[in-house]
CSV table of C-alpha atoms in Angstrom, one decimal:
chain,number,residue,atom,x,y,z
A,1,GLY,CA,-12.1,5.9,-12.2
A,2,GLU,CA,-8.5,5.0,-12.0
A,3,ASP,CA,-7.6,1.3,-12.4
A,4,VAL,CA,-4.1,-0.3,-12.1
A,5,GLU,CA,-3.7,-3.8,-13.6
A,6,GLN,CA,-1.1,-6.4,-12.9
A,7,SER,CA,-0.7,-10.1,-13.6
A,8,LEU,CA,-1.4,-12.0,-10.4
A,9,PHE,CA,1.4,-14.6,-10.4
A,10,LEU,CA,5.0,-15.0,-11.5
A,11,SER,CA,7.2,-18.0,-10.9
A,12,VAL,CA,11.0,-17.9,-11.5
A,13,ARG,CA,14.0,-19.9,-10.7
A,14,GLU,CA,16.7,-18.5,-8.4
A,15,GLY,CA,19.3,-16.5,-10.3
A,16,ASP,CA,16.9,-15.7,-13.2
A,17,SER,CA,15.5,-12.2,-13.9
A,18,SER,CA,12.0,-11.4,-12.9
A,19,VAL,CA,9.8,-8.9,-14.8
A,20,ILE,CA,6.6,-7.7,-13.3
A,21,ASN,CA,4.3,-5.7,-15.5
A,22,CYS,CA,1.7,-3.0,-14.6
A,23,THR,CA,-0.7,-1.0,-16.7
A,24,TYR,CA,-2.2,2.2,-15.3
A,25,THR,CA,-4.8,4.5,-16.7
A,26,ASP,CA,-4.4,8.0,-15.3
A,27,SER,CA,-1.8,9.9,-17.3
A,28,SER,CA,-1.8,12.7,-14.7
A,29,SER,CA,0.0,10.6,-12.1
A,30,THR,CA,3.3,12.4,-11.3
A,31,TYR,CA,4.9,9.4,-9.6
A,32,LEU,CA,4.6,5.7,-10.0
A,33,TYR,CA,5.6,3.3,-7.3
A,34,TRP,CA,6.6,-0.3,-6.7
A,35,TYR,CA,5.9,-1.7,-3.2
A,36,LYS,CA,6.8,-5.1,-1.8
A,37,GLN,CA,4.7,-6.9,0.8
A,38,GLU,CA,6.2,-9.9,2.6
A,39,PRO,CA,3.9,-12.4,4.4
A,40,GLY,CA,2.3,-10.9,7.5
A,41,ALA,CA,3.8,-7.5,7.0
A,42,GLY,CA,2.9,-4.1,5.7
A,43,LEU,CA,4.0,-2.6,2.5
A,44,GLN,CA,7.6,-1.4,1.9
A,45,LEU,CA,8.5,1.0,-0.8
A,46,LEU,CA,11.0,-0.5,-3.2
A,47,THR,CA,11.4,2.3,-5.7
A,48,TYR,CA,9.5,5.0,-7.5
A,49,ILE,CA,9.9,6.8,-10.8
A,50,PHE,CA,8.9,10.3,-12.0
A,51,SER,CA,6.6,10.4,-14.9
A,52,ASN,CA,9.1,12.4,-17.0
A,53,MET,CA,11.6,9.5,-16.7
A,54,ASP,CA,11.9,6.4,-19.0
A,55,MET,CA,14.1,4.3,-16.8
A,56,LYS,CA,15.4,4.1,-13.3
A,57,GLN,CA,18.0,1.6,-12.0
A,58,ASP,CA,18.7,0.9,-8.4
A,59,GLN,CA,21.1,-2.0,-7.7
A,60,ARG,CA,19.2,-5.2,-8.8
A,61,LEU,CA,16.0,-3.2,-9.6
A,62,THR,CA,15.2,-1.6,-13.0
A,63,VAL,CA,12.0,0.3,-13.6
A,64,LEU,CA,10.9,1.0,-17.1
A,65,LEU,CA,8.1,3.5,-17.9
A,66,ASN,CA,6.3,3.8,-21.2
A,67,LYS,CA,4.0,6.8,-20.8
A,68,LYS,CA,2.5,6.4,-24.3
A,69,ASP,CA,1.2,2.9,-23.4
A,70,LYS,CA,0.8,3.7,-19.7
A,71,HIS,CA,3.0,0.7,-18.9
A,72,LEU,CA,5.3,0.3,-16.0
A,73,SER,CA,7.6,-2.7,-15.4
A,74,LEU,CA,9.9,-3.8,-12.6
A,75,ARG,CA,12.8,-6.0,-13.4
A,76,ILE,CA,14.6,-7.8,-10.6
A,77,ALA,CA,18.0,-9.1,-11.7
A,78,ASP,CA,19.5,-12.3,-10.1
A,79,THR,CA,16.3,-13.1,-8.3
A,80,GLN,CA,16.8,-14.6,-4.9
A,81,THR,CA,14.5,-16.7,-2.6
A,82,GLY,CA,14.2,-13.6,-0.4
A,83,ASP,CA,12.6,-11.8,-3.2
A,84,SER,CA,9.5,-14.0,-2.9
A,85,ALA,CA,6.7,-11.6,-2.0
A,86,ILE,CA,3.7,-9.7,-3.4
A,87,TYR,CA,4.7,-6.7,-5.5
A,88,PHE,CA,2.2,-3.8,-5.9
A,89,CYS,CA,2.3,-1.2,-8.6
A,90,ALA,CA,0.8,2.2,-7.5
A,91,GLU,CA,0.0,5.6,-8.9
A,92,THR,CA,-0.9,8.9,-7.4
A,93,PRO,CA,-3.3,10.8,-9.6
A,94,GLY,CA,-4.7,12.6,-6.6
A,95,THR,CA,-5.2,12.1,-2.9
A,96,ALA,CA,-3.5,8.9,-2.1
A,97,LEU,CA,-2.1,5.8,-3.7
A,98,ILE,CA,-4.1,3.7,-6.2
A,99,PHE,CA,-2.8,0.1,-6.0
A,100,GLY,CA,-2.9,-2.7,-8.4
A,101,LYS,CA,-4.0,-6.1,-7.1
A,102,GLY,CA,-0.5,-7.2,-6.6
A,103,THR,CA,1.7,-9.8,-8.3
A,104,THR,CA,2.8,-12.8,-6.2
A,105,LEU,CA,6.4,-13.6,-7.1
A,106,SER,CA,7.5,-17.2,-6.2
A,107,VAL,CA,11.2,-18.0,-6.4
A,108,SER,CA,12.3,-21.6,-6.5
A,109,SER,CA,15.8,-22.8,-5.8
B,1,GLU,CA,13.1,1.7,9.3
B,2,ALA,CA,9.7,3.3,9.5
B,3,ASP,CA,8.3,4.0,13.0
B,4,ILE,CA,4.6,3.3,12.5
B,5,TYR,CA,2.8,0.9,14.7
B,6,GLN,CA,-0.6,-0.8,14.6
B,7,THR,CA,-2.4,-2.7,17.4
B,8,PRO,CA,-3.7,-5.2,17.7
B,9,ARG,CA,-2.0,-7.2,15.0
B,10,TYR,CA,-4.8,-9.8,15.0
B,11,LEU,CA,-8.3,-9.5,16.3
B,12,VAL,CA,-11.2,-12.0,16.3
B,13,ILE,CA,-14.4,-10.6,17.5
B,14,GLY,CA,-18.1,-11.3,17.5
B,15,THR,CA,-20.8,-9.5,15.5
B,16,GLY,CA,-22.1,-6.3,17.0
B,17,LYS,CA,-19.0,-5.4,19.1
B,18,LYS,CA,-17.4,-2.0,18.9
B,19,ILE,CA,-13.7,-2.1,18.0
B,20,THR,CA,-11.0,0.5,17.7
B,21,LEU,CA,-7.9,-0.2,15.6
B,22,GLU,CA,-4.9,1.8,16.8
B,23,CYS,CA,-2.3,3.5,14.6
B,24,SER,CA,0.6,5.6,15.8
B,25,GLN,CA,3.7,7.1,14.1
B,26,THR,CA,6.6,8.8,15.7
B,27,MET,CA,7.9,10.5,12.5
B,28,GLY,CA,5.8,13.7,12.9
B,29,HIS,CA,4.1,13.1,9.6
B,30,ASP,CA,1.1,15.3,8.9
B,31,LYS,CA,-0.5,12.9,6.4
B,32,MET,CA,-2.0,9.6,7.5
B,33,TYR,CA,-4.1,7.0,5.8
B,34,TRP,CA,-6.1,3.8,6.3
B,35,TYR,CA,-6.3,1.2,3.6
B,36,GLN,CA,-8.4,-1.9,3.6
B,37,GLN,CA,-6.8,-4.9,1.9
B,38,ASP,CA,-9.2,-7.5,0.5
B,39,PRO,CA,-8.6,-11.2,0.8
B,40,GLY,CA,-7.6,-11.1,-2.9
B,41,MET,CA,-4.9,-8.6,-1.9
B,42,GLU,CA,-6.2,-5.4,-3.5
B,43,LEU,CA,-5.8,-2.3,-1.3
B,44,HIS,CA,-8.4,0.4,-1.1
B,45,LEU,CA,-8.2,3.8,0.6
B,46,ILE,CA,-10.9,4.2,3.2
B,47,HIS,CA,-9.8,7.3,5.2
B,48,TYR,CA,-7.1,9.9,5.2
B,49,SER,CA,-6.0,12.9,7.2
B,50,TYR,CA,-3.8,15.8,6.3
B,51,GLY,CA,-3.4,17.0,9.8
B,52,VAL,CA,-4.9,17.4,13.2
B,53,ASN,CA,-8.7,17.7,13.1
B,54,SER,CA,-8.7,16.9,9.4
B,55,THR,CA,-10.3,13.6,8.2
B,56,GLU,CA,-11.7,12.6,4.9
B,57,LYS,CA,-13.3,9.5,3.4
B,58,GLY,CA,-11.4,7.7,0.8
B,59,ASP,CA,-12.3,6.0,-2.4
B,60,LEU,CA,-13.9,2.9,-0.9
B,61,SER,CA,-17.0,3.5,1.2
B,62,SER,CA,-16.6,2.2,4.8
B,63,GLU,CA,-18.8,2.1,7.8
B,64,SER,CA,-15.8,2.9,10.0
B,65,THR,CA,-14.9,6.3,11.4
B,66,VAL,CA,-11.6,7.9,12.2
B,67,SER,CA,-10.3,10.8,14.4
B,68,ARG,CA,-7.1,12.8,14.4
B,69,ILE,CA,-6.8,14.6,17.7
B,70,ARG,CA,-3.0,14.3,17.8
B,71,THR,CA,-0.5,14.3,15.0
B,72,GLU,CA,0.9,10.9,15.9
B,73,HIS,CA,-2.4,9.0,16.4
B,74,PHE,CA,-5.0,8.0,13.8
B,75,PRO,CA,-7.4,5.4,15.3
B,76,LEU,CA,-10.1,3.7,13.3
B,77,THR,CA,-13.4,2.7,14.9
B,78,LEU,CA,-16.2,0.3,13.9
B,79,GLU,CA,-19.3,0.9,16.1
B,80,SER,CA,-20.8,-2.5,15.4
B,81,ALA,CA,-18.6,-5.1,13.7
B,82,ARG,CA,-20.1,-7.4,11.0
B,83,PRO,CA,-18.6,-10.4,9.2
B,84,SER,CA,-18.4,-8.2,6.1
B,85,HIS,CA,-15.8,-6.1,7.9
B,86,THR,CA,-13.4,-9.1,8.0
B,87,SER,CA,-10.3,-7.8,6.2
B,88,GLN,CA,-6.7,-6.6,6.8
B,89,TYR,CA,-6.5,-2.9,7.7
B,90,LEU,CA,-3.2,-1.1,6.9
B,91,CYS,CA,-2.3,2.3,8.3
B,92,ALA,CA,0.2,4.6,6.5
B,93,SER,CA,1.8,8.0,7.0
B,94,SER,CA,3.8,10.3,4.8
B,95,GLU,CA,5.4,13.7,4.7
B,96,SER,CA,5.5,14.0,0.9
B,97,ARG,CA,4.2,12.3,-2.2
B,98,TYR,CA,7.5,10.4,-2.5
B,99,GLU,CA,6.8,7.7,0.0
B,100,GLN,CA,4.1,6.3,2.3
B,101,PHE,CA,5.3,4.3,5.3
B,102,PHE,CA,3.1,1.4,6.2
B,103,GLY,CA,2.4,-0.2,9.5
B,104,PRO,CA,2.4,-4.0,9.8
B,105,GLY,CA,-1.4,-4.2,9.5
B,106,THR,CA,-4.3,-5.5,11.7
B,107,ARG,CA,-6.0,-8.6,10.5
B,108,LEU,CA,-9.6,-8.4,11.7
B,109,THR,CA,-12.0,-11.4,11.7
B,110,VAL,CA,-15.6,-10.8,12.7
B,111,LEU,CA,-17.5,-14.0,13.5
């Protein structure tokens, strides 16, 4: 079945860039997503990218997609303490979202 | 901001009790979903619905059941709770494949 892989933890200093990586396995996914989950809250969509795109930029967020390697990354520029959260990569090969296990981003000042 | 609500937010209950987790959305979305989030954070789809009177099981087997009698309401029921049901349950709704809106979740603990 489908399987989305992410590294579990990332620690950065405030003001640095953060890069969260994701590997997916189903090449039929039309859309790929990044969700953010803050403590005690549900998931919030950060951004998504169509499978026919290589890059998407939205303010401090940059998504890169390498379809050949099935690799998706999220870059957060000028990371702030408020960016501390769990970030989930997700794909939609069929019915609903298939999530990775989430990457916990810790930002220190 | 998404208008999707879940109650209760936290529930601690004894083994064998029947429980219903409520999920409501005011956006008129046809599609609704229930995910179970493991303590290790991974989410799994357990139920979904594409409209009134439509319910399907998701990728992860679950002993829970759901109903969809009204568009805005998608409750999840456990007839007899067990400690293995301890988890966080997230409800979501969507109109398209672009975005799913998530509720705040219900954290269930079964003693």
